[in-house]
Coordinates of C-alpha atoms and ligand atoms in Angstrom, one line a residue:
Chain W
X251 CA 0.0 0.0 0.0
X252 CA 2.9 2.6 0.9
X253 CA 3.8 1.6 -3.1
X254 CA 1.0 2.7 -4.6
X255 CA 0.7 6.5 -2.2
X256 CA 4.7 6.5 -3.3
X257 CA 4.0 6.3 -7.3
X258 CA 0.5 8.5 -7.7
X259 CA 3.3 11.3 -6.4
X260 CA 6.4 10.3 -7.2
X261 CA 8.3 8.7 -10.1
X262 CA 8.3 5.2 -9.5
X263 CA 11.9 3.3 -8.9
X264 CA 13.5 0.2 -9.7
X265 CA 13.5 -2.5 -6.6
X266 CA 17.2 -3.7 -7.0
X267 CA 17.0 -7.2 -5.9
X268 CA 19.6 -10.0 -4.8
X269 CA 20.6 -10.7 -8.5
X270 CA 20.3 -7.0 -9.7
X271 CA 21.9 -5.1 -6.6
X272 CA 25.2 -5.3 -8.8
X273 CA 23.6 -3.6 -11.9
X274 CA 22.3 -0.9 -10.2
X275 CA 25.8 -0.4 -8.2
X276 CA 27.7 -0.1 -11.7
X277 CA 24.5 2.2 -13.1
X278 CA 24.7 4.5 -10.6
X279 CA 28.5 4.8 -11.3
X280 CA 27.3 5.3 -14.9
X281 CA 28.3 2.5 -15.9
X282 CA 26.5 -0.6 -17.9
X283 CA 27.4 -4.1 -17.1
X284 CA 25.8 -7.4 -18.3
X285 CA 25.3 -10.7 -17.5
X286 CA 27.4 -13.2 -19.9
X287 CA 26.8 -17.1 -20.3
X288 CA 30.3 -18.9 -20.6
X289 CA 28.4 -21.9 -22.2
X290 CA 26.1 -19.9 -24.9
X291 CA 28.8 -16.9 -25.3
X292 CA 26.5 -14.1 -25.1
X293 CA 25.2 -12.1 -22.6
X294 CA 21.6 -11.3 -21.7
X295 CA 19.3 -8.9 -19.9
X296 CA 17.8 -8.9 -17.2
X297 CA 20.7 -9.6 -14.9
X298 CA 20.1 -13.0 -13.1
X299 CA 22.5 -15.7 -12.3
X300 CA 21.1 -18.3 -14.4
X301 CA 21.2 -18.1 -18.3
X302 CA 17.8 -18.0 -19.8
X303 CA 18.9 -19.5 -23.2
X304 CA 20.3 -22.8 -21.7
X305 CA 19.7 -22.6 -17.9
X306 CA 23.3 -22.5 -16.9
X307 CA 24.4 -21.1 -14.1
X308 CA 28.0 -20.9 -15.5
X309 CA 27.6 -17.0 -16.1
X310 CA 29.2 -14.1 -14.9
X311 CA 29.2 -9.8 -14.9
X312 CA 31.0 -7.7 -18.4
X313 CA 31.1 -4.2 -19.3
X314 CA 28.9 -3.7 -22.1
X315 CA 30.5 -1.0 -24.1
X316 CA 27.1 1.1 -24.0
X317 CA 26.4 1.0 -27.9
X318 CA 23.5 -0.1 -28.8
X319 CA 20.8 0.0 -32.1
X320 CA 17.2 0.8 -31.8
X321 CA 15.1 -2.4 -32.3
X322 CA 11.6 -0.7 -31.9
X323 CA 9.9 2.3 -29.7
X324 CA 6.8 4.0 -29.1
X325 CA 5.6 7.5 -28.5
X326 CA 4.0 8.1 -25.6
X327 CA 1.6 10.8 -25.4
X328 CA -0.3 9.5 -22.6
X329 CA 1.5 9.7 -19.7
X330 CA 0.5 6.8 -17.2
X331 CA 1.1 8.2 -13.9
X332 CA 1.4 11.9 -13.3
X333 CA 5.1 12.0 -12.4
X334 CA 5.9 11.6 -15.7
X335 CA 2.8 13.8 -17.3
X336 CA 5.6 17.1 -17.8
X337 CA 7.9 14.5 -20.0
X338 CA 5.8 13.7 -22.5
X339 CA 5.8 13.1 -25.3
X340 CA 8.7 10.8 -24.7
X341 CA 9.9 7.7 -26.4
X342 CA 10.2 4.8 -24.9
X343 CA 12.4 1.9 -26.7
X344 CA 14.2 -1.6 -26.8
X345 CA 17.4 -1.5 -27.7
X346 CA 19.9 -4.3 -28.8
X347 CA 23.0 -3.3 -27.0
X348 CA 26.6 -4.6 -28.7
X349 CA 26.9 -8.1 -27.6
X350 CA 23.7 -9.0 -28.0
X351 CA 21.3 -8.5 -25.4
X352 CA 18.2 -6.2 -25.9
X353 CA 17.5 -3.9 -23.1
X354 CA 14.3 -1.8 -22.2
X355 CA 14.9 1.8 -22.0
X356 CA 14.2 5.7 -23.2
X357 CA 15.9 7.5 -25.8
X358 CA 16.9 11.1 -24.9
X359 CA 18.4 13.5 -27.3
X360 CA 15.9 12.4 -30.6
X361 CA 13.4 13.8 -32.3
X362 CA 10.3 12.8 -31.6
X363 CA 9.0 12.0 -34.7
X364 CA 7.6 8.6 -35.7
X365 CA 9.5 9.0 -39.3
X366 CA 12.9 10.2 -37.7
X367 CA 12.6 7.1 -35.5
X368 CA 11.1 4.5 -38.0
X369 CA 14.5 5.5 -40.0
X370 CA 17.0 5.5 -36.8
X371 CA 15.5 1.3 -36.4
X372 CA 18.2 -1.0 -37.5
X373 CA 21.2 1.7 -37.5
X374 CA 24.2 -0.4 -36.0
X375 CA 25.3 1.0 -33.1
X376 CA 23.8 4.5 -33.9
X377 CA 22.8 4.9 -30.1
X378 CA 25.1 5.0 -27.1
X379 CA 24.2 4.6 -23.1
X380 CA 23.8 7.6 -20.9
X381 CA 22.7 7.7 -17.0
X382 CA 19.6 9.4 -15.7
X383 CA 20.1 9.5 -11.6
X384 CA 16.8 10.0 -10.5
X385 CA 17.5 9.1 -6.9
X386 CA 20.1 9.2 -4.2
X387 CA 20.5 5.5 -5.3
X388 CA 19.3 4.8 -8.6
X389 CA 20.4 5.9 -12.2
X390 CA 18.4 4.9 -14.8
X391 CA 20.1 4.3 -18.5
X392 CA 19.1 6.3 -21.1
X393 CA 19.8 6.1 -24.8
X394 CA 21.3 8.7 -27.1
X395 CA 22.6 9.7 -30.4
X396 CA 26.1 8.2 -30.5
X397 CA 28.5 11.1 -30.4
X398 CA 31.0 10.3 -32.7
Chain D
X283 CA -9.5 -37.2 -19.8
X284 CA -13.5 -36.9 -20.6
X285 CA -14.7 -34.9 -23.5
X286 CA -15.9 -31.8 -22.1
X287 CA -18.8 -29.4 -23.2
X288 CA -20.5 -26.2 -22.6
X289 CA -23.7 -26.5 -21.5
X290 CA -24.9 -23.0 -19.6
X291 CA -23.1 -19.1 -20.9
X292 CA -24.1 -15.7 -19.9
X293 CA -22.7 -12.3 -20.1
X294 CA -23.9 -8.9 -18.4
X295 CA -23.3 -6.0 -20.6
X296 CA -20.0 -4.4 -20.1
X297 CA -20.0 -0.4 -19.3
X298 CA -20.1 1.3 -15.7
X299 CA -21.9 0.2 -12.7
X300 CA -21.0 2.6 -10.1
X301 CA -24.2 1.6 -8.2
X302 CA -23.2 -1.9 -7.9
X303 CA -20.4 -4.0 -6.1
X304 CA -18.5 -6.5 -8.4
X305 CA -20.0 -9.8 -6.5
X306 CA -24.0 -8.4 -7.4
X307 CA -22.3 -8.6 -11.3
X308 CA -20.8 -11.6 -11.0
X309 CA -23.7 -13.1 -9.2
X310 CA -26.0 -11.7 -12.3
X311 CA -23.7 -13.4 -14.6
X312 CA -23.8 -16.9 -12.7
X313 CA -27.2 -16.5 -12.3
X314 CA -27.6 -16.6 -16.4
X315 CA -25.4 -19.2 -16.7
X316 CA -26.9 -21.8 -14.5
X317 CA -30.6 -20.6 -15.8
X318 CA -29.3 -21.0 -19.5
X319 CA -28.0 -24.4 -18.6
X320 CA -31.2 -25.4 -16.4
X321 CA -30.0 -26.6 -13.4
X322 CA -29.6 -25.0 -9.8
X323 CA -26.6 -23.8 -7.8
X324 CA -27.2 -26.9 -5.9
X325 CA -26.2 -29.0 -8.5
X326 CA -22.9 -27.1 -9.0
X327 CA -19.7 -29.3 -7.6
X328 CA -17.2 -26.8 -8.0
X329 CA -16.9 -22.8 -8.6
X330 CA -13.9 -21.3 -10.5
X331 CA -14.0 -17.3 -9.9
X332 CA -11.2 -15.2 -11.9
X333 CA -11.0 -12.0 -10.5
X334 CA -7.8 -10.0 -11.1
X335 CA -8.3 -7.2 -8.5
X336 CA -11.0 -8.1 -6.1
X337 CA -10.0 -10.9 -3.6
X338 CA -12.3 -14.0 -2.7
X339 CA -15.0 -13.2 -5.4
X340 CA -16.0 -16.2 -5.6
X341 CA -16.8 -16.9 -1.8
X342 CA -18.4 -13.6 -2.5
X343 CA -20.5 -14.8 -5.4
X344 CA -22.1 -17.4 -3.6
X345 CA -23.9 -15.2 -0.9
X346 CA -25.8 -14.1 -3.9
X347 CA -26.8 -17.4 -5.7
X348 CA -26.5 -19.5 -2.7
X349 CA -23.8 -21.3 -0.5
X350 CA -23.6 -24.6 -0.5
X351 CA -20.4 -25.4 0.5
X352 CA -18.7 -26.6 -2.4
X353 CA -15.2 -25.9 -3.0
X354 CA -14.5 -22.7 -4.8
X355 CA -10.7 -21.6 -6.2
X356 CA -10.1 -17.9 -6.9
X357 CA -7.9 -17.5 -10.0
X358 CA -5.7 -14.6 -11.3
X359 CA -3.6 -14.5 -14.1
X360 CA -3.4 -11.2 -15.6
X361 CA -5.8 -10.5 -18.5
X362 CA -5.9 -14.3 -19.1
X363 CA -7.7 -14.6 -15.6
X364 CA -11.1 -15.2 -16.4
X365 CA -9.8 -17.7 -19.4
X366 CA -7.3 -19.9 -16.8
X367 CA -10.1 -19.8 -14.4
X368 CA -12.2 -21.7 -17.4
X369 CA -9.4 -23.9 -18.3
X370 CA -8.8 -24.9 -14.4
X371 CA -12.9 -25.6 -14.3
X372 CA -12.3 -27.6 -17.7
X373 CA -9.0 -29.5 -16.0
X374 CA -11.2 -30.7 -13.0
X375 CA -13.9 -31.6 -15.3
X376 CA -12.3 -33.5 -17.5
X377 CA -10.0 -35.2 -15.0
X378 CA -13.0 -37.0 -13.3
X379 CA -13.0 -35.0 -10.2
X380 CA -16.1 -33.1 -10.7
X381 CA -19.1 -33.8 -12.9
X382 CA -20.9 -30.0 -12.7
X383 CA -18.5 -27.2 -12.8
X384 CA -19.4 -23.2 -12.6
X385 CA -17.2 -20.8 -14.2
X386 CA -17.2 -16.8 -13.7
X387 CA -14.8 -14.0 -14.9
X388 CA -15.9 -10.8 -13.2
X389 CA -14.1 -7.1 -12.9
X390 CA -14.8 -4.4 -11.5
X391 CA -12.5 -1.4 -13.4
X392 CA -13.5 1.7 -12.5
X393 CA -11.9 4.8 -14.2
X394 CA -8.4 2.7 -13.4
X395 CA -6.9 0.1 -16.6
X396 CA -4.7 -0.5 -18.7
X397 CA -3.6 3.1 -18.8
X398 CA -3.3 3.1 -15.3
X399 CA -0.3 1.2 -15.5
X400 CA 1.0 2.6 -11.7
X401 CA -1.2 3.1 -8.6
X402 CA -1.0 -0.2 -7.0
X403 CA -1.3 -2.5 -10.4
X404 CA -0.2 -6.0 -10.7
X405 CA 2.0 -4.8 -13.1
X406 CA 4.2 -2.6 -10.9
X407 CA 6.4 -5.6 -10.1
X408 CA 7.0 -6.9 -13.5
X409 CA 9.3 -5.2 -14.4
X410 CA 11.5 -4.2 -11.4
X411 CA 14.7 -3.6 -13.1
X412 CA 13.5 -1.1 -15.9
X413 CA 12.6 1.6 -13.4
X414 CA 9.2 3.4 -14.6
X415 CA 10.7 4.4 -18.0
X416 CA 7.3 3.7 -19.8
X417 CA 7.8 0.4 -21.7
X418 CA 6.0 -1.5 -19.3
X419 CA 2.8 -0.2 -19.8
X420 CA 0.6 -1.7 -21.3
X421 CA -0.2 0.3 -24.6
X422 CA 3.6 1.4 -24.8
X423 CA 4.4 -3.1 -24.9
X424 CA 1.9 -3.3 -27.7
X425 CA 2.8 0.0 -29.5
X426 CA 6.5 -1.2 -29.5
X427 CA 4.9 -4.5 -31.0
X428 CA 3.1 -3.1 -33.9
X429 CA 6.8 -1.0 -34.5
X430 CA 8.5 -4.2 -34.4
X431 CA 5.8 -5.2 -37.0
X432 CA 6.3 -2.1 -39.4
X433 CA 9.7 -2.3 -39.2
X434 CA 10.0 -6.1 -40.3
X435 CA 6.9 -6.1 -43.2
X436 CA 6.4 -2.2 -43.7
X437 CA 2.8 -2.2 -41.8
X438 CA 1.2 0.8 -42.0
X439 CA -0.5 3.0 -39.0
X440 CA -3.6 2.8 -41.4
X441 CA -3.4 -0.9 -41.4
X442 CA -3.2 -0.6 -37.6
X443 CA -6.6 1.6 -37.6
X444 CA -8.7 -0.1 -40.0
X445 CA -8.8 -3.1 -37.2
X446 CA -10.3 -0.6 -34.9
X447 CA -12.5 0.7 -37.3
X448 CA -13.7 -3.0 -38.2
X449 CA -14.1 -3.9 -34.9
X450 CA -16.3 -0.9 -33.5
X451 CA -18.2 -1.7 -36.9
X452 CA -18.7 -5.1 -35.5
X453 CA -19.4 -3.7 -31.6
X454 CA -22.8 -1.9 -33.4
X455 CA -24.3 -5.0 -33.1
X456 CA -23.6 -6.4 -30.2
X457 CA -25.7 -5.2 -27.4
X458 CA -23.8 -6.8 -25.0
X459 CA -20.7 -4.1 -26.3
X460 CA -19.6 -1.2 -24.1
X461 CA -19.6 0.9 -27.1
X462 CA -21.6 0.3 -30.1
X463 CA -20.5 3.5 -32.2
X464 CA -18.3 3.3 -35.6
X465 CA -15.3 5.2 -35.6
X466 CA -14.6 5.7 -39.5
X467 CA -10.9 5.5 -40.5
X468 CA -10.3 9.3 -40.3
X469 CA -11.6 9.3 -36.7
X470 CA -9.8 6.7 -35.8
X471 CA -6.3 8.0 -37.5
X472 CA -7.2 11.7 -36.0
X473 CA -8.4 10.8 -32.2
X474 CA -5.3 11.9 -29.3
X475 CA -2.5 9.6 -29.8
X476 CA -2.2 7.6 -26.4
X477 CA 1.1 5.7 -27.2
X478 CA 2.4 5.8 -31.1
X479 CA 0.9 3.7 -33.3
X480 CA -2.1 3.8 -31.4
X481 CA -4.6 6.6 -31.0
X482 CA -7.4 7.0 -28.4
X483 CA -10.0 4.2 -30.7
X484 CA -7.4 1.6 -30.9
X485 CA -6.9 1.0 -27.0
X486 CA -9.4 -0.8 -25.2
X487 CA -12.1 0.9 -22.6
X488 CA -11.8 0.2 -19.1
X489 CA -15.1 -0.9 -17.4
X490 CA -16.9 -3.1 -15.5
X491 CA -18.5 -6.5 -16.4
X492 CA -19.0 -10.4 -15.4
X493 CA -19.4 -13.4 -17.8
X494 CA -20.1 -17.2 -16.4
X495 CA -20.6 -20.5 -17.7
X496 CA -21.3 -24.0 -16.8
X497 CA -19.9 -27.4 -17.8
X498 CA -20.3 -30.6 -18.0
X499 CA -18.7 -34.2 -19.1
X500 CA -20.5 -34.1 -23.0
X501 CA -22.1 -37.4 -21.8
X502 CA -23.9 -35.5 -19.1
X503 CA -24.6 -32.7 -21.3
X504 CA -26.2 -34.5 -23.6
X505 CA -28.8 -34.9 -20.8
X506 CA -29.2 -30.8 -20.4
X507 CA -28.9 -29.6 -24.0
X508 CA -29.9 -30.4 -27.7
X509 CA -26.6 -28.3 -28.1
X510 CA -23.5 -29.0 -26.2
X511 CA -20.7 -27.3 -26.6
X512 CA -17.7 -29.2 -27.2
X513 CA -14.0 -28.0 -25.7
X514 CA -11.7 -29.2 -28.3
X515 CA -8.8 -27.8 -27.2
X516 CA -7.8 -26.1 -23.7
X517 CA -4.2 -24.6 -23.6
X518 CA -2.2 -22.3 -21.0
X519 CA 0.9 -21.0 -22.0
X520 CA 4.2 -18.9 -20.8
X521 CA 6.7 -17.0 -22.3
X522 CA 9.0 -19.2 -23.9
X523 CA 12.4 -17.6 -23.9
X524 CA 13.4 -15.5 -27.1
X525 CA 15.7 -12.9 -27.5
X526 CA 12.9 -10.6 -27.9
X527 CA 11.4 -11.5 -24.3
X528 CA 14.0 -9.2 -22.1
X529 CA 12.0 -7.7 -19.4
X530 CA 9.4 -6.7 -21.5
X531 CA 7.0 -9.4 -22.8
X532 CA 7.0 -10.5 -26.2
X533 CA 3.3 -10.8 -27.2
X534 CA 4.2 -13.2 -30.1
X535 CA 5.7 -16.4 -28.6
X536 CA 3.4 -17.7 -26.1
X537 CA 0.3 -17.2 -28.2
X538 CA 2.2 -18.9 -31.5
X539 CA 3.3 -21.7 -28.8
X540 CA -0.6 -22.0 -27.9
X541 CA -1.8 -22.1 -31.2
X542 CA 0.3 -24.9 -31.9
X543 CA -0.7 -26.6 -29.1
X544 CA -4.3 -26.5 -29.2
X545 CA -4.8 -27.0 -33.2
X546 CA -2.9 -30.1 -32.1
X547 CA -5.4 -31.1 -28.8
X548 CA -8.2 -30.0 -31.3
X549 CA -6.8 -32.4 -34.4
X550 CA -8.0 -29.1 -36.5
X551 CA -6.4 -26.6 -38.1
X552 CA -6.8 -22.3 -38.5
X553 CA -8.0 -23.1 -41.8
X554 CA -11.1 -25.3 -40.6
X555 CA -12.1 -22.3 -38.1
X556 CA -15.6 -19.9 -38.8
X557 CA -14.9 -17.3 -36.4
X558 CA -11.7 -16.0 -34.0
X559 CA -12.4 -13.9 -30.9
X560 CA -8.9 -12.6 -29.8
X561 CA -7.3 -10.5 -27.2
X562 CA -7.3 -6.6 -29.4
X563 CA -6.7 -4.9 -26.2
X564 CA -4.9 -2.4 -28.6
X565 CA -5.2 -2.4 -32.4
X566 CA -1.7 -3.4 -33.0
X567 CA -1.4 -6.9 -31.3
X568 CA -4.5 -8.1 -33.6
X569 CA -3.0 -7.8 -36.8
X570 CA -0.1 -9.7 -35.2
X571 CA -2.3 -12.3 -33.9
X572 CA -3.6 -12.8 -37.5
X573 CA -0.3 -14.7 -38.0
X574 CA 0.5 -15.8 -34.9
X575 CA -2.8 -17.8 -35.2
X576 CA -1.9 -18.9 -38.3
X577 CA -5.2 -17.2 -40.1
X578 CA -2.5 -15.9 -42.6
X579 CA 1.0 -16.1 -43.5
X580 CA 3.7 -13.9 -41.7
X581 CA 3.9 -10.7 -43.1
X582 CA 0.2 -11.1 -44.6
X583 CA -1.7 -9.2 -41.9
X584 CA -1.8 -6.2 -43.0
X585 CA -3.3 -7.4 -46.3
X586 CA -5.6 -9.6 -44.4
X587 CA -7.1 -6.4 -43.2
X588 CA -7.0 -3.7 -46.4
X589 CA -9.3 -7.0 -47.8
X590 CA -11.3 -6.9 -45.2
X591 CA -10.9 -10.8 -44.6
X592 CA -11.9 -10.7 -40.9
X593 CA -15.3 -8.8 -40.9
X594 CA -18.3 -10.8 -40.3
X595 CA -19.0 -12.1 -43.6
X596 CA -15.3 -12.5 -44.7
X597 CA -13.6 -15.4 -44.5
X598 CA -12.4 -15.2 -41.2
X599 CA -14.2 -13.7 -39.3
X600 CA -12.2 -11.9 -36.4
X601 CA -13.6 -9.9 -33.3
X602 CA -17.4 -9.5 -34.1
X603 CA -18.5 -9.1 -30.8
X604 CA -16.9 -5.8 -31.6
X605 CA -13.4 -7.1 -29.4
X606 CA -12.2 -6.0 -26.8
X607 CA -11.6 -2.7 -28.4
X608 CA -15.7 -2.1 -28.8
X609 CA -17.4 -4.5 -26.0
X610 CA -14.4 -3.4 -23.8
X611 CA -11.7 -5.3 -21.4
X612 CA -12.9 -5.8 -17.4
X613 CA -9.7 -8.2 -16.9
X614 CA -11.0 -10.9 -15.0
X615 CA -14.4 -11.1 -17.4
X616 CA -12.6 -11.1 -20.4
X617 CA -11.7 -14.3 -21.2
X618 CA -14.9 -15.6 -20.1
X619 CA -17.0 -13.7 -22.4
X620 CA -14.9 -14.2 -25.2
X621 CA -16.1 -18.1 -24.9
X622 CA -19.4 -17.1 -24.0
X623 CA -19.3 -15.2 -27.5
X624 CA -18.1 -18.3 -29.4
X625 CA -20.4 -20.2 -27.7
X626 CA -23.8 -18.5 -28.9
X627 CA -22.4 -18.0 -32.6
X628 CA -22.0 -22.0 -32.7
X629 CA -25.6 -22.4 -31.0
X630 CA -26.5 -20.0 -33.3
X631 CA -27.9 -17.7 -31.1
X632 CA -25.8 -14.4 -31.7
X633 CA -28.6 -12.1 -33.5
X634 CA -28.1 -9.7 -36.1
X635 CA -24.3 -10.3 -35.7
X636 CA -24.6 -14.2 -35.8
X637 CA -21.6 -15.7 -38.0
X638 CA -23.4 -18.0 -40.5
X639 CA -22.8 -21.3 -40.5
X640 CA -20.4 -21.2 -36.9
X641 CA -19.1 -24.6 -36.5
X642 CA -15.7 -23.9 -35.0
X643 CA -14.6 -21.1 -33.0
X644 CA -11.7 -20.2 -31.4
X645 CA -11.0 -17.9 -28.1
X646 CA -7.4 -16.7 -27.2
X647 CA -6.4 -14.2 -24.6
X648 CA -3.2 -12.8 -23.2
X649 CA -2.5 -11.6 -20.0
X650 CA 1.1 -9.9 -20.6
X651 CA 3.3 -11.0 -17.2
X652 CA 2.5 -13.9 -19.3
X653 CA -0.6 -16.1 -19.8
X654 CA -1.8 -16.9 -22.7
X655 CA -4.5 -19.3 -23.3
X656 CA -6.5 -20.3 -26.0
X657 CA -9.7 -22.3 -26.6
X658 CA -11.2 -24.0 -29.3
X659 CA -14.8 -24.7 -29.0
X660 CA -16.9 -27.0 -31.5
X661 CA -20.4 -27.5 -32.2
Ligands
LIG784 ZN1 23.6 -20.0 -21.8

């Protein structure tokens, strides 16, 4: 019940548990780090000991190097809650980060235009990681525009 | 396992009841059920109740039709509540353990829903490690969808629309619909954009409703109707892993795995099916489902709709209750009513938007989390 007083108000958090404490350590450092299975040779989001591909538990933490392409999006007009009613419109995104693994994040730093999206899809490694700290002990990664 | 069969269905109209509490609808529903089947509580073995928000429906259910004591089970799976709660009735029917089973998917939605997303909503721990960026929402999951879909085939957003316009076509004449009003193209394309692709008309209402029905071992049927229902297929699914599955459900994978699975139990395939009612709780995921269902080939449903080759009348009929979209989405009714829709279009006793000819039909929900389950019902 506090949950649901804390996100009519506020903007609600990630619960870092057990398995994900170490992600959003690294995150708040602004830094992105990834689960990798030894057997498969990939990595894999979200972070959690075993290896959702093959079940091993034979896996263990990288740095990802934070480039990623767009995969797909949507515009949201609607805000759900109204801590995030000011943002919008804002994007909203999977991305398939360098390595493999797709991720679920924003994109900050784009136009938000359907078309100018639509054409960013599939550009290889056209987006890079940025860190959002939204609270004493969470920063949230963002994707941008990759600057070079 | 016993054949099963349908032998009682019932629906309350979905819309608003702020008068009433969520047991009175369900009771209502029940109450239709067991009088369309013609038999009395007392004859009921067990009760299935799937309910997503309200606790201990079903206890609550009986103060209203009558307690007897038997055993009830209280069911939540997401959107796929009320359709688990079936297929658990279904399991204990068909197992032997019970002869007389009664089913009821109720919901009580208020001005809360899918576009809630926050507040309290089983969907606040889904998806713990993204934070509150968006994508777990439920229209932004099925807007990112339909991208995924105009990225791979070049769907269109007008593609997109044209299911909600054919589906609020189809809600005109059901009277059981939330909204029975047509929202031409142009509306559709021009309404407030909730989550890009999808405007205003192509999300689902949220609102209140309750669906029930009874069944029977088809032997004992026999004994209540000229017109048994036969369950042909009964299937519950998961995600299966895929790369696309991260955090954020893929819609895709657990219904394709169900489809398989129950056009297998069934011995039938999509081509020997008259009518589909599936879970449009946007616009986007039906045209998806179109191939996921195998109704078409991949990459065909956007096609499948520019001919309009799932309106009442085509040759797949898809969604003419008027879908989720038009007749609207309480949760924990919703996969209920979807098989009490089948269910009168093979009895033949659908009205002016009767399928002609229904001999199979097929009833598929998703509850994203993820629960999918589909049903395949014969005459
Ligand atoms: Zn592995």
């Amino acid at each position: 019940m506090t949950q649901r007083v804390a996100n009519a108000l506020s903007r609600p958090l990630p619960y870092p548990q057990p398995e994900s404490d170490f992600y959003w350590q690294k995150c708040k450092q602004h830094e992105l780090w990834l689960r990798w299975c030894k057997d498969c040779n990939r990595s894999y989001f979200y972070p959690r000991d075993i290896c959702p591909e093959c079940f091993s538990r034979n896996t263990h933490w990288v740095k990802s190097s934070g480039r990623a392409t767009l995969h797909t999006f949507a515009v949201v007009h609607r805000a759900p809650i109204p801590a995030l009613r000011d943002r919008a419109p804002y994007v909203v995104a999977i991305v398939e980060l360098e390595g493999g693994a797709r991720l679920p994040t924003s994109l900050v730093r784009v136009e938000k235009d359907p078309k100018a999206l639509m054409a960013l899809i599939g550009k290889k490694d056209a987006l890079e990681v940025a860190f959002e700290d939204v609270s004493e002990t969470i920063s949230l990664p963002v994707f941008g525009p990759a600057q070079q | 396992m016993r054949e099963v069969a349908i032998v009682g269905a019932n629906m309350i109209k979905f819309g608003r009841y702020p008068d009433k509490f969520v047991d009175e609808l369900a009771a209502e529903a029940a109450v239709g059920a067991l009088k369309d089947a013609g038999i009395s509580a007392k004859e009921v073995q067990v009760l299935v109740s799937g309910n997503l928000r309200q606790p201990m429906t079903g206890q609550r259910i009986t103060r209203h039709i009558g307690m007897t004591g038997v055993p009830i089970v209280n069911v939540v799976n997401n959107c796929a509540t009320g359709s688990t709660a079936f297929r658990d009735a279904y399991l204990m029917v068909a197992t032997g353990l019970y002869d007389v089973a009664l089913v009821v998917g109720s919901e009580q939605l208020g001005k809360m829903g899918l576009l809630g997303g926050g507040g309290g909503d089983p969907y606040d721990r889904v998806y713990p490690t993204e934070g509150y960026a968006g994508s777990e929402t439920m229209p932004t999951v099925f807007a990112q969808a339909g991208v995924e879909h105009m990225r791979k085939y070049g769907t269109t957003i007008e593609q997109f629309a044209k299911i909600a316009v054919k589906n609020h076509k189809h809600g005109t004449l059901n009277p059981y619909a939330q909204y029975q009003i047509e929202t031409p193209l142009e509306m559709v394309l021009n309404a407030r954009m909730i989550s890009w692709p999808n405007t205003l008309y192509m999300c689902c209402p949220t609102g209140d409703g309750a669906a029930a029905a009874i069944i029977m071992p088809l032997e004992r049927a026999r004994r209540h109707t000229a017109m048994p229902i036969k369950v042909a297929a009964s299937v519950l699914t998961s995600d299966p892993w895929s790369e696309r599955d991260l955090a954020v459900d893929d819609v895709n994978t657990l219904t394709r795995k169900a489809a398989q699975e129950a056009y297998g139990q069934a011995g039938l395939g999509p081509k020997d099916l008259d009518m589909v009612e599936l879970h449009d709780c946007f616009a986007t995921p039906e045209l998806l489902h179109y191939e996921n269902l195998g109704l078409c080939a991949d990459g065909e449903g956007g096609r499948m709709i520019d001919e309009g080759r799932t309106y009442n009348g085509g040759d797949i009929p898809v969604n003419v209750s008027g879908g989720l979209l038009s007749k609207g989405h309480p949760l924990g009714a919703t996969g209920v009513a979807n098989i009490v829709e089948v269910t009168w279009h093979l009895r033949g006793q659908a009205g002016p938007r009767q399928v002609q000819g229904a001999k199979v039909g097929l009833a598929h929900v998703i509850g994203v989390g993820a629960a999918c389950t589909i049903h395949i019902l014969t005459k």
